[in-house]
Coordinates of C-alpha atoms in Angstrom, one line a residue:
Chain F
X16 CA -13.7 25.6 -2.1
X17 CA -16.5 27.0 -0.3
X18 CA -15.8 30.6 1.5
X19 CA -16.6 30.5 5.3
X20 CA -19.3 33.6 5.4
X21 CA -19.9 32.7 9.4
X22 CA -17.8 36.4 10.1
X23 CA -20.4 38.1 8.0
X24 CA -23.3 37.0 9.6
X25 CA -21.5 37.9 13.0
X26 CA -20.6 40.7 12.1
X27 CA -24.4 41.8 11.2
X28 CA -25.7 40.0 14.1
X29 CA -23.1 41.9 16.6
X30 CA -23.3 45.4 14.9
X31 CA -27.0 45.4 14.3
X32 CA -27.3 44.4 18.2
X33 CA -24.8 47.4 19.1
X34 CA -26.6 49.9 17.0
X35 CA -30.0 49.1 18.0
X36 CA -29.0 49.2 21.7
X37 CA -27.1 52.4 21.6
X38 CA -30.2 53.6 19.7
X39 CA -32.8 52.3 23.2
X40 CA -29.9 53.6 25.6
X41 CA -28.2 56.5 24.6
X42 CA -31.0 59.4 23.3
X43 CA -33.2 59.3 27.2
X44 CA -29.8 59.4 28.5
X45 CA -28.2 62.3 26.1
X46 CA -31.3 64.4 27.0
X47 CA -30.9 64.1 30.7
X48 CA -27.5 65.1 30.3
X49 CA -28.1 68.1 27.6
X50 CA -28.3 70.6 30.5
X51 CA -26.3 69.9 32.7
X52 CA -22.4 70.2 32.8
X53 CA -20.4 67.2 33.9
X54 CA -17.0 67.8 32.7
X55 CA -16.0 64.2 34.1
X56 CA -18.9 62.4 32.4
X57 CA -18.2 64.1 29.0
X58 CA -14.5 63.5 29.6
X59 CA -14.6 59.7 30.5
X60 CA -17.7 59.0 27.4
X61 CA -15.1 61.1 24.7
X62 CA -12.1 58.6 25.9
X63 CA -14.8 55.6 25.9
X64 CA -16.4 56.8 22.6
X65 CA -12.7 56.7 21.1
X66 CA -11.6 52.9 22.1
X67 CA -11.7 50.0 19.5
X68 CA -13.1 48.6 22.5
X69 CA -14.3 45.3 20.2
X70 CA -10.8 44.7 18.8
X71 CA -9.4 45.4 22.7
X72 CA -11.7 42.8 24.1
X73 CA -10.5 40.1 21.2
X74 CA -6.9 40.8 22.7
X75 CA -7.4 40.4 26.0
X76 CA -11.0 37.8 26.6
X77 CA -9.9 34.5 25.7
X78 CA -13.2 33.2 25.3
X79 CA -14.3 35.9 22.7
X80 CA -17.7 35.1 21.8
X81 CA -20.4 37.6 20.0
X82 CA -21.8 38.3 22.8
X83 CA -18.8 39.5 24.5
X84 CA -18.0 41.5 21.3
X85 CA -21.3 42.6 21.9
X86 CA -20.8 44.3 25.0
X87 CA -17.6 45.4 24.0
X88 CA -19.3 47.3 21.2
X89 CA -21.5 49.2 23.6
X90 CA -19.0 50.2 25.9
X91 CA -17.5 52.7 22.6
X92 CA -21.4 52.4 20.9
X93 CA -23.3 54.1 24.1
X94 CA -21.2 57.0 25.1
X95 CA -20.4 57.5 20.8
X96 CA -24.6 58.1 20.3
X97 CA -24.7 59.6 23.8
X98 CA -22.0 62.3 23.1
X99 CA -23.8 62.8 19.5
X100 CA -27.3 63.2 20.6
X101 CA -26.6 65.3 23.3
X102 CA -24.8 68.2 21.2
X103 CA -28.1 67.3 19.0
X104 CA -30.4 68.3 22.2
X105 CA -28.2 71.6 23.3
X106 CA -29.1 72.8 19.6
X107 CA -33.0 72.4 20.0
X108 CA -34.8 75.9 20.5
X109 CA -35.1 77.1 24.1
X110 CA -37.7 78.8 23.5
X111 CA -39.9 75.6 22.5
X112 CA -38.4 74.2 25.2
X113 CA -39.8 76.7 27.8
X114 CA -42.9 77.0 25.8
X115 CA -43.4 73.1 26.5
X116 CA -42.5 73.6 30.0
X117 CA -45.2 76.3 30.6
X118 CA -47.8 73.7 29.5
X119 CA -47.0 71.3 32.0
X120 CA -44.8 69.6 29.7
X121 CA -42.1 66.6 31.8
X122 CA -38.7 66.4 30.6
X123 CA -40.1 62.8 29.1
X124 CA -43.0 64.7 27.2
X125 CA -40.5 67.1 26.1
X126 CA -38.4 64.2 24.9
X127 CA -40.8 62.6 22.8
X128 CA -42.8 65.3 21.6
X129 CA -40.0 68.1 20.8
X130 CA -36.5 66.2 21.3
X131 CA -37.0 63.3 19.2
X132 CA -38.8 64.6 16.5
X133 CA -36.3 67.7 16.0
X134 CA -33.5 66.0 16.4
X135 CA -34.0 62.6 16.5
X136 CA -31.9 61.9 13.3
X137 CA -29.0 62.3 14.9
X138 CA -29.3 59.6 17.1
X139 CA -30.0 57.6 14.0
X140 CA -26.7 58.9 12.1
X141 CA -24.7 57.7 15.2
X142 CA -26.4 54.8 15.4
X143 CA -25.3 53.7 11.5
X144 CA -21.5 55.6 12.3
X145 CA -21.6 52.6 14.9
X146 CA -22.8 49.8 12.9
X147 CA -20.1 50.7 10.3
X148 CA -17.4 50.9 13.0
X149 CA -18.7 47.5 14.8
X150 CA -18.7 46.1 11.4
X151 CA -15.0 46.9 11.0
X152 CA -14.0 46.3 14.5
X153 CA -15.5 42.9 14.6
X154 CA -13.8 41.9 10.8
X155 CA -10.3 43.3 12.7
X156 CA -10.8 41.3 15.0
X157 CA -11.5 38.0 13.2
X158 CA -8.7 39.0 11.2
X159 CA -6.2 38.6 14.5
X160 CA -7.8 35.4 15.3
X161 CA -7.1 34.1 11.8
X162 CA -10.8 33.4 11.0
X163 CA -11.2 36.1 8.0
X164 CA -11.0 35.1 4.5
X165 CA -11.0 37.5 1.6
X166 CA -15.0 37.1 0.6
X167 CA -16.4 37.9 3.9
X168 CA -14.1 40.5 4.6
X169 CA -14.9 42.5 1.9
X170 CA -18.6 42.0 2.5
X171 CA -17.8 43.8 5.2
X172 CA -16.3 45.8 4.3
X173 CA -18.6 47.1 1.5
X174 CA -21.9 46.8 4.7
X175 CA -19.5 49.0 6.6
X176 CA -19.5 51.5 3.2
X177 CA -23.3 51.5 3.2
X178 CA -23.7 52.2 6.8
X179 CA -21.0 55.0 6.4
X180 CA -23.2 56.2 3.6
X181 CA -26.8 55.9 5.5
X182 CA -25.0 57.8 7.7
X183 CA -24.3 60.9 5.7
X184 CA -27.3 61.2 4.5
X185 CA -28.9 61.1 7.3
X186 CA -26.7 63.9 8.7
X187 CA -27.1 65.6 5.6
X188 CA -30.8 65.2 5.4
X189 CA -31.1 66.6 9.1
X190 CA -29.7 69.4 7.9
X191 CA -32.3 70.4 5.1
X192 CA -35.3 69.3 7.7
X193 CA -33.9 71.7 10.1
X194 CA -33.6 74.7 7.4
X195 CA -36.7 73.8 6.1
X196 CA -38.2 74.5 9.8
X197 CA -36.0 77.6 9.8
X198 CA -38.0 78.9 6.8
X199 CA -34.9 79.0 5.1
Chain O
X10 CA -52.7 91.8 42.8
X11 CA -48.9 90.0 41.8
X12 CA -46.5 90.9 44.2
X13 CA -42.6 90.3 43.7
X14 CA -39.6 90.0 45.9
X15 CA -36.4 88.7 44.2
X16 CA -32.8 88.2 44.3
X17 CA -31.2 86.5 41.8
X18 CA -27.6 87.2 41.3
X19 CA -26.0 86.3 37.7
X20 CA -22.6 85.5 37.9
X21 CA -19.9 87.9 36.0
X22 CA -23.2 90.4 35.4
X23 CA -25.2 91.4 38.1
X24 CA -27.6 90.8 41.2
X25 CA -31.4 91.0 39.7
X26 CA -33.0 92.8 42.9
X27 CA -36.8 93.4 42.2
X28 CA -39.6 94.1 44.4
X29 CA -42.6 95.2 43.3
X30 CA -46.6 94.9 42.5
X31 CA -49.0 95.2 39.9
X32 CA -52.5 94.5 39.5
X33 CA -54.9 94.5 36.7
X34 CA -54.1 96.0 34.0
X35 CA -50.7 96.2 31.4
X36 CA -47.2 96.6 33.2
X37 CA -44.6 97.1 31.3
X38 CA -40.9 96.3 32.4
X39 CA -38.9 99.0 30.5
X40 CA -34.9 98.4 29.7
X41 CA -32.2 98.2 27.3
X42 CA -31.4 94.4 26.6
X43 CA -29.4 92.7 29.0
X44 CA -31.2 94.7 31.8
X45 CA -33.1 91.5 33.3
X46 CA -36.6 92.1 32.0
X47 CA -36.5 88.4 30.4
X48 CA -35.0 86.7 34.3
X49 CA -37.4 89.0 35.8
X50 CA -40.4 87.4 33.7
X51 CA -38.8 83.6 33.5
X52 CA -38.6 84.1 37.3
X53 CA -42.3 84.8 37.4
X54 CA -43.1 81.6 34.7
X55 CA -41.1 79.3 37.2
X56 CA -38.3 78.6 34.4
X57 CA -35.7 80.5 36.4
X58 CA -35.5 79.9 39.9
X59 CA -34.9 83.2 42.3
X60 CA -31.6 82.7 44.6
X61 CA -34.2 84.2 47.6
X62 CA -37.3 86.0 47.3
X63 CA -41.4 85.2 47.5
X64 CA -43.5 85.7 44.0
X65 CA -47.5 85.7 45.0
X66 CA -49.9 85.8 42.6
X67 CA -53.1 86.6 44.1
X68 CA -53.3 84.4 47.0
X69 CA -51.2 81.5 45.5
X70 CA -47.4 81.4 46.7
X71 CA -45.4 80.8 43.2
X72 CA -42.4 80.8 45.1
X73 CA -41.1 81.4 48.6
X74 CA -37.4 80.8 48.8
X75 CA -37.4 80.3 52.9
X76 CA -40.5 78.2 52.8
X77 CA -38.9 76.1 49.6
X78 CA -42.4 76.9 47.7
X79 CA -41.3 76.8 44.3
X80 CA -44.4 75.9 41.4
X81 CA -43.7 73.9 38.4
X82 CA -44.4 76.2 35.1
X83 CA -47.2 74.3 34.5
X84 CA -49.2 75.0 37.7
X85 CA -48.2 78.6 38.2
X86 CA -51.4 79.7 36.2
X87 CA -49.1 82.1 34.0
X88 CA -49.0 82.6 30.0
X89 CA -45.8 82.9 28.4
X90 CA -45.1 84.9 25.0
X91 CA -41.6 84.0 24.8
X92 CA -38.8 86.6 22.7
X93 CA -37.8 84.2 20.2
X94 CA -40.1 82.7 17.7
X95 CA -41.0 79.5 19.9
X96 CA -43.7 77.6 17.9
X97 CA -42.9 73.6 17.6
X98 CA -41.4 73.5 14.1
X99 CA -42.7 70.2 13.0
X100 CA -46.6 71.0 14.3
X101 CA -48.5 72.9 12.6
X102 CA -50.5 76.2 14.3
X103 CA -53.0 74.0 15.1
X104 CA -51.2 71.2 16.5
X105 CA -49.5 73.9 18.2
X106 CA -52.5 74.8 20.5
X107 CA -53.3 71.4 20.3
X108 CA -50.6 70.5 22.4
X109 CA -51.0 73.5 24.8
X110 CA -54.3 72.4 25.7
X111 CA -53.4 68.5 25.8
X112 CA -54.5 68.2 29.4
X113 CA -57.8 69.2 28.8
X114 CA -60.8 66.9 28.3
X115 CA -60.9 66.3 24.8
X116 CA -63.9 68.4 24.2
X117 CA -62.8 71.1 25.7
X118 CA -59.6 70.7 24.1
X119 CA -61.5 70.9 20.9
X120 CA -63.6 74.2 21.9
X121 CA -60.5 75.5 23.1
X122 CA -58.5 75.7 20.4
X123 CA -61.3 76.3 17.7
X124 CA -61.8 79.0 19.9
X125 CA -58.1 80.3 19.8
X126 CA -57.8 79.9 16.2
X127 CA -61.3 82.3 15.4
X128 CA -60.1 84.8 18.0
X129 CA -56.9 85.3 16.7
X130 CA -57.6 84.9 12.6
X131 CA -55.3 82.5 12.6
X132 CA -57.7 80.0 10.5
X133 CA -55.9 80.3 7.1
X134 CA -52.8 79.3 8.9
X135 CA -53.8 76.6 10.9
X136 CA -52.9 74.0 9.1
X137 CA -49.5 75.5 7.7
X138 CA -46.2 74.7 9.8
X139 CA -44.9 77.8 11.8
X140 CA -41.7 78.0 9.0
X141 CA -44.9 78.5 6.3
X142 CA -47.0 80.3 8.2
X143 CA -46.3 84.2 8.0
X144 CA -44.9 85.8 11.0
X145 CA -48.0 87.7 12.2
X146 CA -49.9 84.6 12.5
X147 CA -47.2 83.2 14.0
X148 CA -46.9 85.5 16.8
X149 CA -50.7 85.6 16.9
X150 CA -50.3 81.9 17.2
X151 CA -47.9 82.2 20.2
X152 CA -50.2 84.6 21.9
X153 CA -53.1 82.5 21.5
X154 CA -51.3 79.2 23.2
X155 CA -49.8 81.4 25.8
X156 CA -54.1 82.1 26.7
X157 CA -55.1 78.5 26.0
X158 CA -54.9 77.4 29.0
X159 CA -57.2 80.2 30.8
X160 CA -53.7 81.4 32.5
X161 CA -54.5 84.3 35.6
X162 CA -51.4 86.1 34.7
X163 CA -49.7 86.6 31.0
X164 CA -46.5 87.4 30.2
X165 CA -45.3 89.1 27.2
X166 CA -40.9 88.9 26.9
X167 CA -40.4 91.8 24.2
X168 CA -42.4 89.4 21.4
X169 CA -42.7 92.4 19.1
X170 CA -46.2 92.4 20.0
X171 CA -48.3 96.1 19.1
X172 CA -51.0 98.2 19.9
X173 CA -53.5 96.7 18.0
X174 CA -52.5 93.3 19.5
X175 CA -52.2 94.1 22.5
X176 CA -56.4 95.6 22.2
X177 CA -57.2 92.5 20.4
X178 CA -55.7 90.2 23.7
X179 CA -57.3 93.0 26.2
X180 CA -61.0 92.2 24.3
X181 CA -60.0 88.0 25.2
X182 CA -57.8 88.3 28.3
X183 CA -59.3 90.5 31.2
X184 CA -56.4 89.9 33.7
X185 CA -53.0 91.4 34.2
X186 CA -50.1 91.3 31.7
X187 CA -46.7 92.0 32.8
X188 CA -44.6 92.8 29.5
X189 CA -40.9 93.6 28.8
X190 CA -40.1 95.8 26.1
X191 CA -37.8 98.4 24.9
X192 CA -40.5 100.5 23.0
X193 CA -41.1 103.5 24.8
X194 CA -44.3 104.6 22.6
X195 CA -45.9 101.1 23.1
X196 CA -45.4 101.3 26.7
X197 CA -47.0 104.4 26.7
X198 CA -49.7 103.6 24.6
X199 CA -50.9 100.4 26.3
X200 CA -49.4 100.4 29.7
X201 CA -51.3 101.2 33.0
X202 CA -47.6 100.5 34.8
X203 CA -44.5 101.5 33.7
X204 CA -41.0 100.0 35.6
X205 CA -37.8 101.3 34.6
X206 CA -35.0 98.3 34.9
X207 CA -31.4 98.2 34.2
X208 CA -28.5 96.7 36.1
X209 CA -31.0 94.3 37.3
X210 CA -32.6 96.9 39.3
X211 CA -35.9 98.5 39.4
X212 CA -35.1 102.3 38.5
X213 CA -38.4 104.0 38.8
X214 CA -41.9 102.9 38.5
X215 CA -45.3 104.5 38.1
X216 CA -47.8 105.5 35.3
X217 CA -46.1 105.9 32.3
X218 CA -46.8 109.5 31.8
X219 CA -45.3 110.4 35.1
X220 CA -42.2 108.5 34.6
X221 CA -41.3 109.9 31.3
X222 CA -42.1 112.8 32.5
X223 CA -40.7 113.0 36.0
X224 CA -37.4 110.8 36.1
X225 CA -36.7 110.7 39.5
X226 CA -32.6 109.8 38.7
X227 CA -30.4 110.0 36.0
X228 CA -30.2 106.5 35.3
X229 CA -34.2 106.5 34.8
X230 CA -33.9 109.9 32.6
X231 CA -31.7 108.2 30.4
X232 CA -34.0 105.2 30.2
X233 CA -36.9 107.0 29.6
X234 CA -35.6 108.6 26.3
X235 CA -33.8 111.5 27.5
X236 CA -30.8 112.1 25.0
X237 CA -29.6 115.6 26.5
X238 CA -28.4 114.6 30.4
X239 CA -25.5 117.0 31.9
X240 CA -24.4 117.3 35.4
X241 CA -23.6 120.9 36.6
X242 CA -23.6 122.9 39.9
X243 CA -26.3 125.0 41.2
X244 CA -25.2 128.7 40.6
X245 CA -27.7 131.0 41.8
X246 CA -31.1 130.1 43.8
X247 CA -33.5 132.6 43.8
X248 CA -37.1 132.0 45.3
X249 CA -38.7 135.6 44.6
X250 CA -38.2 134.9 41.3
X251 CA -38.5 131.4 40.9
X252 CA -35.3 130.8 38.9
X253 CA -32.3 128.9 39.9
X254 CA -29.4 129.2 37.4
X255 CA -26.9 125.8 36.6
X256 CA -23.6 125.7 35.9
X257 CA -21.7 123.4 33.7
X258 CA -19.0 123.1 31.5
X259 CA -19.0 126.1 29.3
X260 CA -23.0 127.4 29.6
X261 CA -25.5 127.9 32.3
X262 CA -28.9 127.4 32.0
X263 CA -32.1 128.8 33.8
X264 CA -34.5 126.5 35.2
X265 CA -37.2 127.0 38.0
X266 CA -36.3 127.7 41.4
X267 CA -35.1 124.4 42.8
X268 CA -36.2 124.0 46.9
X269 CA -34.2 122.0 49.1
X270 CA -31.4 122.7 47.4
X271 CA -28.3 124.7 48.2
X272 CA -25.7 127.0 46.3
X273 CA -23.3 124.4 44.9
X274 CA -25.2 121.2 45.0
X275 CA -24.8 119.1 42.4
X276 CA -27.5 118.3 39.7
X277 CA -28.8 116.7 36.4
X278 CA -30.2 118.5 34.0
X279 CA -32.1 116.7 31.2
X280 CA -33.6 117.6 27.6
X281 CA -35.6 115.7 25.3
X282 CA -33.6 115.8 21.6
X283 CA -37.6 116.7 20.4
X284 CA -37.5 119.6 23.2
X285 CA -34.3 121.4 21.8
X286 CA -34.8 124.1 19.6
X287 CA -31.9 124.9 16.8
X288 CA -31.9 128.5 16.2
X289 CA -29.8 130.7 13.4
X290 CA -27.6 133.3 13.8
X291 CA -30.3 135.6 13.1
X292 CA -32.9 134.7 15.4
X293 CA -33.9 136.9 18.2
X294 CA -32.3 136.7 21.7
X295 CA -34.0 133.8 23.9
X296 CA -33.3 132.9 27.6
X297 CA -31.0 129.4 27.6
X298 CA -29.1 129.7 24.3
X299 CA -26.1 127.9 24.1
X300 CA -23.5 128.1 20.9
X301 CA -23.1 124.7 19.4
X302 CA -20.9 122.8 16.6
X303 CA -22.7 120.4 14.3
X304 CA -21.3 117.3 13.9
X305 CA -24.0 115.2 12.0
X306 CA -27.1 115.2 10.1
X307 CA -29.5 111.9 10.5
X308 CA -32.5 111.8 7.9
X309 CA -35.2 109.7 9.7
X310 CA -38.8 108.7 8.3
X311 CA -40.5 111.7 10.0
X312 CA -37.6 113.7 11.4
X313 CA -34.5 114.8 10.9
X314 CA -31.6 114.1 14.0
X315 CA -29.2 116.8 14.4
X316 CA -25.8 115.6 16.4
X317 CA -23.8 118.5 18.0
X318 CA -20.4 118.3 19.7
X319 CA -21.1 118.1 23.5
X320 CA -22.6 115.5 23.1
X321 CA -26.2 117.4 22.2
X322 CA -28.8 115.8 20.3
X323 CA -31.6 117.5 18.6
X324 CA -34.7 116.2 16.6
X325 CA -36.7 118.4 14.2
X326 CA -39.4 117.7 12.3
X327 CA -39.0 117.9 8.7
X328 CA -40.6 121.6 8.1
X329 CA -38.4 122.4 11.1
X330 CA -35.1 121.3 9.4
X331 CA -36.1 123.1 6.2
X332 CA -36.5 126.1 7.8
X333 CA -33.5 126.7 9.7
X334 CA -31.7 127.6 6.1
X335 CA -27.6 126.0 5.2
X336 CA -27.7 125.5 9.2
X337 CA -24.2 127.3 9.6
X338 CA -23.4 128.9 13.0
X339 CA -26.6 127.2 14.8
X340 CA -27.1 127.8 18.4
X341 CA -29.5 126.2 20.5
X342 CA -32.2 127.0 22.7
X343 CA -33.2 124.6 25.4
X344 CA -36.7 125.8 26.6
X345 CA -37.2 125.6 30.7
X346 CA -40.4 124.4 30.6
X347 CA -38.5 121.3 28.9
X348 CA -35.9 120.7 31.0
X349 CA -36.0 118.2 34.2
X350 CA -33.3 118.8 37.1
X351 CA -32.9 115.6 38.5
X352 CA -31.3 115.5 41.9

């Protein structure tokens, strides 16, 4: 018998989607927010950022269809890589900052120019943390339905693994880029 | 002529309250960290934002709190040498300046920053990242995109910048630099204008030499370097022979007649550490000789501190300390030509 690998491929297809999204989304919006204090808006993105909101919206949509899981994913995937590159901004220099700012500099050329560049990995790292999660959320949620065999399911299990993985290296690879630039 | 009036007040700290002008020339804003020198100057640079106030340069209104003038950074036509080491990490020197001058046209962009990079020897460097780079081009690199932009006004935030700097950016920048710093020999030695600051608050302010020399409160004697500062009573005024005599603790001292004072007003009475004379138990008798414990012995580079119980600081050169022998039972002679009563 022939296993069914249709979960795989929507799993890819609903993760990558998620990622990628969070990824357009989240940085211009973390940035905005890096300086200014909104205990509500971090409070309500740490509670969204911490719901299996893929595996929630299986339960309780009775039409689930990828693209539903696909919004599902961004409601935990946007305020997860907001919350992430945010902390990432409040660490950037205020000196270059200020030094941008006295050359004219907008917030949007100091977002592409010193933000991204400096810290830009850790959007990426959040970005594969969500894929890996998606990926897992998405299987879970086949699971309930009764639609995951034992092939698929650990093929995604083992994507989820590598996106886990990009994603320590990544964090662990913005460490050494930023002591490197501390002339450490 | 840059002309200042500002209120900012900093929650759990203080209110910064400055009003003052400079012209062309160096200014330095004198203080111990935490004083407001750095609000004072990010208040000029537009990145902090005055509660109330008007900041003029020249004729241009950088920022008038009633009127709601307040100028971007970019347009306030101000060069900013910033504390911390602020280059772009992932440019290089050049790309550094490159990105200053960005909104020039491109050849003048070019000129520009080929320009930057002779007058400041920065060319070995230019291509290295700031973390490479070694940290006097670095800073030579942050003074140089601070001028890029052909700013009216520059200002220096304690960058560790020194004499010889400071006559290298004179020979390529003609206008006037307000700097904060804590140095009191590089104020001297560069500054046409010296402000004293602490608390947020403009102490004293003058040519340097007068202000070192003249505190004009207690607070500004102690920020101009004065170790030695008592408070005692005025004993004895006598005109004829131009002495007054102070009282305090356990001495007196004689200092010039004091006018516009009365018996029993209360003054300060400061003493340079260099000023005070340590004398041994065998020297002749001297006018203002107090007895005093010693508590601790400081080796410096050139000097040599001597801590007495009091508090009394002295500083001797290093013949000086030789001479004065196993220094047991030391007393001290505070000359009156050295002393400043402060009212």
């Amino acid at each position: 018998m022939t296993a069914d690998w249709s979960p795989l491929w929507i799993g890819l297809r609903v993760a990558l989607l998620v990622s990628v999204l969070a990824l357009v989304v989240a940085p211009w919006s973390a940035w905005l927010l890096a300086r200014r204090n909104w205990p509500v808006v971090t409070l309500l993105a740490r509670f969204l950022a911490s719901v299996p909101a893929v595996i929630v919206a299986s339960l309780a949509v009775p039409a689930f269809t990828w693209p539903v899981a696909v919004a599902a994913g961004l409601v935990r995937a946007v305020p997860y890589t907001l919350l992430a590159c945010r902390a990432a901004f409040q660490c950037l220099n205020p000196g270059c900052v200020k030094a941008a700012r006295m050359t004219g500099a907008t917030d949007l050329t100091i977002f592409w120019t010193l933000a991204l560049p400096l810290e830009g990995r850790a959007a990426l790292r959040a970005a594969a943390e969500v894929f890996a999660e998606t990926m897992l959320e998405v299987a879970v949620a086949l699971w309930i339905g009764g639609r995951l065999s034992a092939p698929p399911a650990a093929a995604i299990l083992l994507t989820a693994l590598a996106g886990n993985a990009l994603a320590l290296w990544l964090g662990r690879e913005a460490g050494a880029i930023a002591e490197r630039q501390a002339g450490r | 002529m840059t002309s200042l009036r500002v209120k900012k007040r900093i929650p759990e700290a203080f209110a910064l309250e400055a009003d003052f002008s400079f012209g062309p020339g160096i200014t330095a804003l004198i203080g111990p960290p935490g004083a407001g020198k750095t609000l004072l100057l990010e208040m000029v640079a537009g990145l902090a934002t005055p509660d109330e106030g008007r900041i003029l340069l020249d004729d241009a209104i950088l920022f008038d709190g009633q009127a709601r003038v307040n100028l971007p950074p970019g347009r306030r036509g101000c060069g900013y040498v910033s504390q911390s080491d602020s280059l772009f990490p992932h440019r290089t020197l050049r790309q550094n300046l490159e990105f200053a001058a960005r909104r020039l046209p491109r050849l003048e962009r070019h000129r520009r920053v080929a320009e930057a990079i002779e007058q400041f020897a920065i060319a070995d460097s230019a291509a290295l990242r700031p973390a490479d780079a070694g940290a006097t081009e670095r800073l030579r690199c942050s003074i140089a995109r601070g001028l890029i932009g052909g700013p009216a006004l520059l200002l220096a935030d304690d960058a560790g910048i020194d004499g010889a700097l400071f006559d290298l950016i004179r020979v390529h920048f003609r206008g006037p630099i307000l700097m904060a710093a804590r140095d009191l020999d590089l104020a001297c030695t560069v500054a046409a204008e010296m402000a004293l600051i602490d608390h947020g608050r403009i102490v004293q302010r003058g040519a340097p030499r007068t202000v070192l020399d003249q505190p004009a409160t207690a607070e500004a004697a102690r920020l101009a370097g004065y170790e030695n500062l008592w408070q005692g009573t005025i004993a004895t005024l006598d005109r004829a022979a131009n002495l007054s005599r102070v009282e305090f603790g356990g001495f007196s001292l004689a200092v010039p007649y004091l006018p516009g004072h009365l018996r029993g007003d209360r003054v300060w009475v400061a003493i340079r550490a260099a000023a005070v004379r340590p004398r041994r138990a065998d020297s002749p008798p001297a006018p203002n000789v107090i007895p005093a414990e010693l508590v601790r012995i400081a080796a410096r580079a050139q000097s040599v501190r001597l801590e007495f119980a009091g508090p009394l600081v002295a500083e001797l050169s290093l013949s000086q300390f030789a001479a004065l022998g196993d220094n047991k039972g030391l007393s001290l002679e505070l000359p009156g030509e050295s002393l400043r009563v402060i009212p």
